[in-house]
Tab-separated table of C-alpha atoms in Angstrom:
chain	number	residue	atom	x	y	z
A	1	MET	CA	-119.804	63.816	-112.281
A	2	ASN	CA	-118.916	67.213	-113.701
A	3	GLY	CA	-119.521	68.510	-117.220
A	4	PRO	CA	-116.024	67.974	-118.634
A	5	SER	CA	-115.976	64.364	-117.375
A	6	ILE	CA	-119.319	63.615	-119.049
A	7	GLU	CA	-118.111	65.251	-122.257
A	8	LEU	CA	-114.948	63.153	-122.157
A	9	ALA	CA	-116.917	59.964	-121.485
A	10	PHE	CA	-118.906	60.438	-124.705
A	11	ASP	CA	-115.931	61.535	-126.791
A	12	LYS	CA	-115.529	59.812	-130.162
A	13	ARG	CA	-112.066	58.581	-129.181
A	14	PHE	CA	-113.589	56.335	-126.503
A	15	ALA	CA	-116.307	54.794	-128.669
A	16	GLY	CA	-114.461	51.465	-128.759
A	17	MET	CA	-114.261	51.349	-124.967
A	18	ARG	CA	-117.977	52.057	-124.634
A	19	ILE	CA	-118.821	49.347	-127.161
A	20	LEU	CA	-116.528	46.881	-125.383
A	21	ALA	CA	-118.195	47.639	-122.045
A	22	LEU	CA	-121.623	47.025	-123.614
A	23	ALA	CA	-120.432	43.740	-125.098
A	24	CYS	CA	-119.214	42.602	-121.680
A	25	VAL	CA	-122.569	43.513	-120.152
A	26	MET	CA	-124.414	41.530	-122.829
A	27	VAL	CA	-122.153	38.524	-122.350
A	28	GLY	CA	-123.029	38.572	-118.661
A	29	TYR	CA	-126.693	38.915	-119.563
A	30	PHE	CA	-126.584	35.880	-121.862
A	31	LEU	CA	-124.651	33.781	-119.359
A	32	LEU	CA	-126.398	34.734	-116.134
A	33	LEU	CA	-129.896	36.026	-116.882
A	34	GLN	CA	-131.176	34.755	-120.220
A	35	ARG	CA	-129.140	31.908	-121.593
A	36	PRO	CA	-129.874	31.121	-125.279
A	37	SER	CA	-131.828	27.896	-125.530
A	38	GLY	CA	-130.051	26.331	-128.497
A	39	ALA	CA	-127.252	26.503	-131.021
A	40	MET	CA	-129.204	28.865	-133.251
A	41	ASP	CA	-129.820	31.289	-130.428
A	42	TRP	CA	-126.157	31.106	-129.409
A	43	GLY	CA	-125.108	31.757	-132.984
A	44	LEU	CA	-127.388	34.801	-133.299
A	45	ALA	CA	-126.208	36.098	-129.935
A	46	ALA	CA	-122.564	35.657	-130.987
A	47	ALA	CA	-123.251	37.416	-134.298
A	48	GLY	CA	-124.877	40.306	-132.413
A	49	LEU	CA	-121.865	40.614	-130.090
A	50	VAL	CA	-119.438	40.552	-133.030
A	51	LEU	CA	-121.388	43.291	-134.778
A	52	CYS	CA	-121.405	45.227	-131.531
A	53	LEU	CA	-117.597	45.069	-131.398
A	54	VAL	CA	-117.360	45.998	-135.082
A	55	ALA	CA	-119.409	49.132	-134.285
A	56	GLY	CA	-116.392	50.488	-132.438
A	57	LYS	CA	-114.809	51.165	-135.854
A	58	TRP	CA	-117.558	50.886	-138.479
A	59	VAL	CA	-120.643	52.022	-136.635
A	60	LEU	CA	-122.833	52.666	-139.695
A	61	GLY	CA	-122.146	49.292	-141.305
A	62	ALA	CA	-122.608	47.527	-137.969
A	63	LEU	CA	-126.019	49.150	-137.468
A	64	LEU	CA	-127.222	48.161	-140.947
A	65	ALA	CA	-126.055	44.583	-140.356
A	66	GLN	CA	-127.732	44.511	-136.928
A	67	SER	CA	-131.001	45.624	-138.496
A	68	GLY	CA	-130.828	42.725	-140.938
A	69	LEU	CA	-129.847	40.329	-138.147
A	70	LEU	CA	-132.844	41.496	-136.134
A	71	VAL	CA	-135.209	40.601	-138.996
A	72	ILE	CA	-133.549	37.178	-139.452
A	73	ALA	CA	-133.706	36.388	-135.722
A	74	HIS	CA	-137.410	37.231	-135.581
A	75	ALA	CA	-138.130	35.163	-138.676
A	76	LEU	CA	-136.351	32.181	-137.109
A	77	GLY	CA	-138.255	32.592	-133.847
A	78	ALA	CA	-135.094	33.137	-131.780
A	79	SER	CA	-135.317	34.063	-128.122
A	80	THR	CA	-132.586	36.695	-128.442
A	81	VAL	CA	-134.598	39.207	-130.497
A	82	SER	CA	-135.028	41.622	-127.594
A	83	SER	CA	-131.310	41.486	-126.770
A	84	LEU	CA	-130.371	42.115	-130.418
A	85	LYS	CA	-132.792	45.031	-130.464
A	86	VAL	CA	-131.002	46.550	-127.443
A	87	LEU	CA	-127.640	46.160	-129.176
A	88	ALA	CA	-128.982	47.852	-132.311
A	89	ALA	CA	-130.437	50.720	-130.270
A	90	VAL	CA	-127.113	51.320	-128.518
A	91	THR	CA	-125.321	51.252	-131.864
A	92	LEU	CA	-127.761	53.868	-133.160
A	93	PHE	CA	-126.954	55.966	-130.091
A	94	GLU	CA	-123.238	55.733	-130.944
A	95	LEU	CA	-123.938	56.722	-134.533
A	96	ALA	CA	-125.969	59.737	-133.361
A	97	LEU	CA	-123.022	60.748	-131.173
A	98	GLN	CA	-120.699	60.808	-134.175
A	99	GLN	CA	-122.771	61.889	-137.174
A	100	SER	CA	-125.807	63.838	-138.268
A	101	GLY	CA	-127.706	64.435	-141.459
A	102	ARG	CA	-128.599	61.951	-144.179
A	103	LEU	CA	-126.469	59.015	-143.015
A	104	LEU	CA	-127.968	59.127	-139.538
A	105	ALA	CA	-131.491	59.465	-140.951
A	106	ALA	CA	-130.929	56.518	-143.327
A	107	ALA	CA	-129.571	54.312	-140.528
A	108	ALA	CA	-132.437	55.212	-138.180
A	109	THR	CA	-134.962	54.536	-140.947
A	110	THR	CA	-133.394	51.124	-141.611
A	111	LEU	CA	-133.670	50.113	-137.967
A	112	ALA	CA	-137.258	51.402	-137.813
A	113	LEU	CA	-138.190	49.370	-140.879
A	114	ALA	CA	-136.615	46.276	-139.296
A	115	VAL	CA	-138.815	46.732	-136.220
A	116	ALA	CA	-141.855	47.296	-138.451
A	117	VAL	CA	-141.140	44.189	-140.542
A	118	ASN	CA	-140.960	42.078	-137.398
A	119	ARG	CA	-144.432	43.343	-136.419
A	120	PHE	CA	-145.876	43.296	-139.917
A	121	GLU	CA	-148.436	40.611	-139.102
A	122	GLU	CA	-149.893	42.848	-136.390
A	123	LEU	CA	-150.708	45.615	-138.887
A	124	PRO	CA	-152.931	47.495	-139.362
A	125	GLY	CA	-154.855	46.602	-136.234
A	126	GLU	CA	-151.926	47.192	-133.863
A	127	LEU	CA	-150.563	50.247	-135.677
A	128	LEU	CA	-150.240	52.415	-132.582
A	129	PRO	CA	-148.382	49.774	-130.509
A	130	VAL	CA	-146.044	49.107	-133.442
A	131	LEU	CA	-145.334	52.820	-133.834
A	132	TYR	CA	-144.698	53.065	-130.111
A	133	LYS	CA	-142.173	50.212	-130.264
A	134	MET	CA	-140.484	51.878	-133.225
A	135	GLY	CA	-140.298	55.133	-131.253
A	136	ILE	CA	-138.737	53.407	-128.242
A	137	ALA	CA	-136.236	51.374	-130.262
A	138	VAL	CA	-135.267	54.172	-132.663
A	139	GLY	CA	-136.486	57.527	-131.375
A	140	VAL	CA	-135.043	57.351	-127.852
A	141	PRO	CA	-131.420	56.456	-128.782
A	142	LEU	CA	-131.569	58.856	-131.725
A	143	LEU	CA	-132.767	61.710	-129.508
A	144	LEU	CA	-130.318	60.988	-126.685
A	145	GLY	CA	-127.346	60.672	-129.020
A	146	SER	CA	-128.236	63.861	-130.861
A	147	CYS	CA	-128.647	65.775	-127.594
A	148	VAL	CA	-125.288	64.589	-126.249
A	149	ARG	CA	-123.579	65.442	-129.559
A	150	ALA	CA	-125.155	68.908	-129.623
A	151	THR	CA	-124.130	69.551	-126.016
A	152	ARG	CA	-120.591	68.382	-126.722
A	153	ASP	CA	-120.312	70.549	-129.844
A	154	ALA	CA	-121.712	73.555	-127.969
A	155	ALA	CA	-119.151	73.095	-125.208
A	156	ALA	CA	-116.335	72.854	-127.757
A	157	TYR	CA	-117.582	75.992	-129.510
A	158	ALA	CA	-117.816	77.827	-126.185
A	159	ARG	CA	-114.220	76.899	-125.343
A	160	LEU	CA	-113.034	78.020	-128.761
A	161	HIS	CA	-114.948	81.286	-128.467
A	162	ALA	CA	-113.493	81.911	-124.992
A	163	GLU	CA	-109.960	81.247	-126.239
A	164	GLN	CA	-110.471	83.583	-129.198
A	165	GLN	CA	-111.888	86.270	-126.921
A	166	GLU	CA	-108.936	85.896	-124.574
A	167	LEU	CA	-106.502	86.199	-127.466
A	168	ARG	CA	-108.400	89.218	-128.786
A	169	THR	CA	-108.311	90.924	-125.380
A	170	GLU	CA	-104.618	90.170	-124.996
A	171	GLN	CA	-103.912	91.539	-128.460
A	172	GLU	CA	-105.847	94.724	-127.693
A	173	LEU	CA	-103.813	95.145	-124.515
A	174	LEU	CA	-100.573	94.600	-126.400
A	175	ASP	CA	-101.637	97.096	-129.061
A	176	ALA	CA	-102.430	99.656	-126.368
A	177	ARG	CA	-99.019	99.090	-124.795
A	178	ALA	CA	-97.318	99.461	-128.162
A	179	ALA	CA	-99.174	102.730	-128.822
A	180	GLU	CA	-98.275	104.008	-125.369
A	181	ARG	CA	-94.594	103.131	-125.866
A	182	THR	CA	-94.624	104.877	-129.235
A	183	THR	CA	-96.102	108.020	-127.678
A	184	ILE	CA	-93.555	108.004	-124.851
A	185	ALA	CA	-90.707	107.450	-127.302
A	186	ARG	CA	-91.916	110.380	-129.430
A	187	GLU	CA	-92.114	112.683	-126.400
A	188	LEU	CA	-88.681	111.625	-125.172
A	189	HIS	CA	-87.159	112.127	-128.605
A	190	ASP	CA	-88.869	115.402	-129.467
A	191	LEU	CA	-88.717	117.111	-126.064
A	192	VAL	CA	-86.376	115.615	-123.492
A	193	ALA	CA	-83.665	114.447	-125.869
A	194	HIS	CA	-83.783	117.791	-127.667
A	195	HIS	CA	-83.231	119.741	-124.442
A	196	VAL	CA	-80.471	117.417	-123.262
A	197	SER	CA	-78.779	117.745	-126.637
A	198	SER	CA	-78.952	121.543	-126.308
A	199	MET	CA	-77.392	121.263	-122.854
A	200	VAL	CA	-74.509	119.231	-124.257
A	201	LEU	CA	-73.925	121.802	-126.979
A	202	ARG	CA	-74.075	124.745	-124.558
A	203	VAL	CA	-71.718	123.122	-122.072
A	204	GLY	CA	-69.341	122.354	-124.919
A	205	LEU	CA	-69.573	125.981	-126.022
A	206	ALA	CA	-68.850	127.148	-122.457
A	207	ARG	CA	-65.761	124.953	-122.341
A	208	HIS	CA	-64.629	126.363	-125.657
A	209	LEU	CA	-65.175	129.988	-124.512
A	210	THR	CA	-63.358	129.317	-121.253
A	211	ALA	CA	-60.356	127.978	-123.134
A	212	ALA	CA	-60.501	130.833	-125.666
A	213	ASN	CA	-60.603	133.524	-122.930
A	214	ASN	CA	-57.747	131.891	-120.983
A	215	THR	CA	-60.021	131.331	-118.026
A	216	ASN	CA	-58.171	128.330	-116.685
A	217	ASP	CA	-59.783	127.986	-113.282
A	218	PRO	CA	-59.375	124.242	-112.552
A	219	GLN	CA	-62.639	124.082	-110.569
A	220	ILE	CA	-64.687	125.669	-113.347
A	221	THR	CA	-63.045	123.416	-115.921
A	222	ALA	CA	-63.748	120.341	-113.797
A	223	VAL	CA	-67.401	121.310	-113.320
A	224	LEU	CA	-67.865	121.959	-117.039
A	225	ASP	CA	-66.169	118.676	-117.917
A	226	ASP	CA	-68.390	116.820	-115.466
A	227	LEU	CA	-71.524	118.511	-116.812
A	228	HIS	CA	-70.518	117.717	-120.375
A	229	ALA	CA	-69.854	114.052	-119.536
A	230	SER	CA	-73.086	113.675	-117.534
A	231	ALA	CA	-75.203	115.326	-120.212
A	232	GLY	CA	-73.597	113.188	-122.905
A	233	ALA	CA	-74.250	110.030	-120.898
A	234	ALA	CA	-77.848	111.105	-120.305
A	235	LEU	CA	-78.317	111.737	-124.025
A	236	THR	CA	-76.909	108.296	-124.836
A	237	ASP	CA	-79.240	106.670	-122.302
A	238	LEU	CA	-82.203	108.540	-123.741
A	239	ARG	CA	-81.402	107.404	-127.253
A	240	ARG	CA	-81.089	103.789	-126.123
A	241	LEU	CA	-84.373	104.041	-124.215
A	242	VAL	CA	-86.134	105.539	-127.250
A	243	ALA	CA	-84.762	102.710	-129.408
A	244	LEU	CA	-86.092	100.134	-126.931
A	245	LEU	CA	-89.505	101.780	-126.813
A	246	ARG	CA	-89.726	101.952	-130.594
A	247	ALA	CA	-88.697	98.328	-131.161
A	248	THR	CA	-91.443	96.770	-133.318
A	249	ASP	CA	-90.903	93.238	-132.018
A	250	ARG	CA	-91.581	94.158	-128.389
A	251	THR	CA	-95.216	93.807	-127.417
A	252	GLY	CA	-94.846	92.943	-123.737
A	253	PRO	CA	-93.979	95.164	-120.784
A	254	TYR	CA	-90.650	96.971	-120.742
A	255	THR	CA	-87.905	94.666	-119.498
A	256	GLY	CA	-84.856	96.290	-121.071
A	257	SER	CA	-82.061	97.592	-118.885
A	258	LEU	CA	-79.442	100.271	-119.326
A	259	VAL	CA	-77.219	98.197	-117.029
A	260	VAL	CA	-75.729	95.166	-118.744
A	261	PRO	CA	-76.220	92.039	-116.577
A	262	GLY	CA	-72.993	91.430	-114.661
A	263	ALA	CA	-71.839	95.060	-114.953
A	264	LEU	CA	-73.749	96.365	-111.922
A	265	PRO	CA	-70.605	96.939	-109.750
A	266	ALA	CA	-69.057	99.106	-112.483
A	267	ALA	CA	-72.317	101.030	-112.901
A	268	LEU	CA	-72.515	101.658	-109.142
A	269	GLU	CA	-68.899	102.801	-109.121
A	270	SER	CA	-69.734	105.303	-111.868
A	271	VAL	CA	-72.664	106.617	-109.783
A	272	VAL	CA	-70.379	107.050	-106.771
A	273	GLU	CA	-67.727	108.893	-108.808
A	274	HIS	CA	-70.332	111.257	-110.207
A	275	SER	CA	-71.664	111.943	-106.691
A	276	CYS	CA	-68.151	112.662	-105.410
A	277	GLN	CA	-67.713	115.255	-108.168
A	278	THR	CA	-70.695	117.162	-106.742
A	279	GLY	CA	-68.888	117.554	-103.380
A	280	LEU	CA	-70.182	114.513	-101.522
A	281	THR	CA	-68.010	112.142	-99.577
A	282	VAL	CA	-69.246	108.676	-100.385
A	283	THR	CA	-68.225	105.297	-99.032
A	284	ALA	CA	-69.714	102.451	-101.024
A	285	PRO	CA	-69.069	98.856	-99.966
A	286	VAL	CA	-70.540	96.746	-102.762
A	287	ASP	CA	-70.928	92.983	-102.475
A	288	PRO	CA	-69.242	91.391	-105.535
A	289	ALA	CA	-72.068	88.826	-105.605
A	290	VAL	CA	-74.411	91.481	-107.039
A	291	VAL	CA	-73.164	90.425	-110.486
A	292	ARG	CA	-75.592	87.500	-110.097
A	293	LEU	CA	-78.591	89.832	-110.232
A	294	ASP	CA	-80.678	89.727	-113.381
A	295	ALA	CA	-81.174	92.770	-115.577
A	296	ILE	CA	-84.441	93.936	-113.987
A	297	ARG	CA	-83.189	93.784	-110.390
A	298	GLY	CA	-79.856	95.289	-111.436
A	299	LEU	CA	-81.672	98.221	-113.001
A	300	ALA	CA	-83.720	98.719	-109.811
A	301	VAL	CA	-80.579	98.757	-107.620
A	302	HIS	CA	-78.843	101.150	-110.005
A	303	ARG	CA	-81.803	103.561	-109.990
A	304	LEU	CA	-82.115	103.406	-106.188
A	305	ALA	CA	-78.437	104.259	-105.790
A	306	GLN	CA	-78.750	107.198	-108.170
A	307	GLU	CA	-81.875	108.522	-106.459
A	308	GLY	CA	-80.476	108.091	-102.945
A	309	LEU	CA	-77.202	109.880	-103.623
A	310	ALA	CA	-79.000	112.610	-105.564
A	311	ASN	CA	-81.241	113.233	-102.528
A	312	VAL	CA	-78.193	113.444	-100.250
A	313	ALA	CA	-76.568	115.966	-102.580
A	314	ARG	CA	-79.779	117.991	-102.840
A	315	HIS	CA	-80.546	118.169	-99.120
A	316	GLY	CA	-77.109	117.760	-97.521
A	317	GLY	CA	-75.189	120.061	-99.820
A	318	PRO	CA	-71.428	120.003	-100.563
A	319	GLY	CA	-69.358	118.308	-97.901
A	320	ALA	CA	-72.077	115.889	-96.818
A	321	HIS	CA	-71.156	112.286	-96.160
A	322	ALA	CA	-73.100	109.352	-97.562
A	323	GLU	CA	-72.695	105.613	-97.277
A	324	LEU	CA	-74.005	103.339	-100.029
A	325	ALA	CA	-74.063	99.676	-99.024
A	326	VAL	CA	-75.186	97.037	-101.520
A	327	ARG	CA	-75.341	93.461	-100.264
A	328	PHE	CA	-76.552	90.306	-101.986
A	329	ALA	CA	-78.560	87.839	-99.910
A	330	MET	CA	-80.221	84.634	-101.104
A	331	THR	CA	-83.810	84.192	-99.994
A	332	PRO	CA	-84.299	80.730	-98.435
A	333	SER	CA	-86.646	78.560	-100.462
A	334	ARG	CA	-89.913	77.552	-98.835
């Protein structure tokens, strides 16, 4: 039997079941091994069993009553004294499982005095045997119960400490992520966004100077318009990304997306149009089912399309042909 099972077996919630099992064992003992010889013995045995059952709810009161019953049974010369002593010892074990301190010491002292009273006529000549009997009847269940309770409490404390340590480690990791996101957001805002903003302003100035100097070359105007639109879109994306990174209520990994779920086809179409403006010839069959992709996968597809077409434009040059095919396929469940 493993540790958690033993700990569960001696849990306070199952005290009634343990007491009931003991009562059943004692009933079998009285019926099969040592039957009480008369009505008095049967009455004392029944009283002991009732007190045993009562111990499932009022263990301290049951133990005090059992100590008194033990003295009465010995005074009456009953044959069930040893059985009642076993019941009292088990009840003391249950009390040691549940409590410590003065109440436990008082209950153990009461049971020890009951054993001593029953052997009073043997004192002082048989002092050592009487003390030994008191140690067996009281010391053993007291020691066992206290050890089990201490082990159970130590295990509970260890679990609590492990959970707190896990939470502390997780919080430290989340704090580190938050600090890292803050640093990245600051760098993006102070450096990258600043340069992109300057690009937007300079392209706008170039468009203005072109119009002012009557330089109406359609190709130059188209390139400047495309640069202005791309830089403006990049600046908007940067600002949204900085806002996501600076969000105070986000402590987990980045899961935001610049592509709204369900808008992936439109985002891919925008990527294709931008690539065509650089001189590429692009064919892009896109499966309409890609709208079913979640935000994270949609963002990955969008970034892959951007990177792929940018590589074609960089290495193939104007006039190159590219094909972008995006298909949605369900993975069969296993």
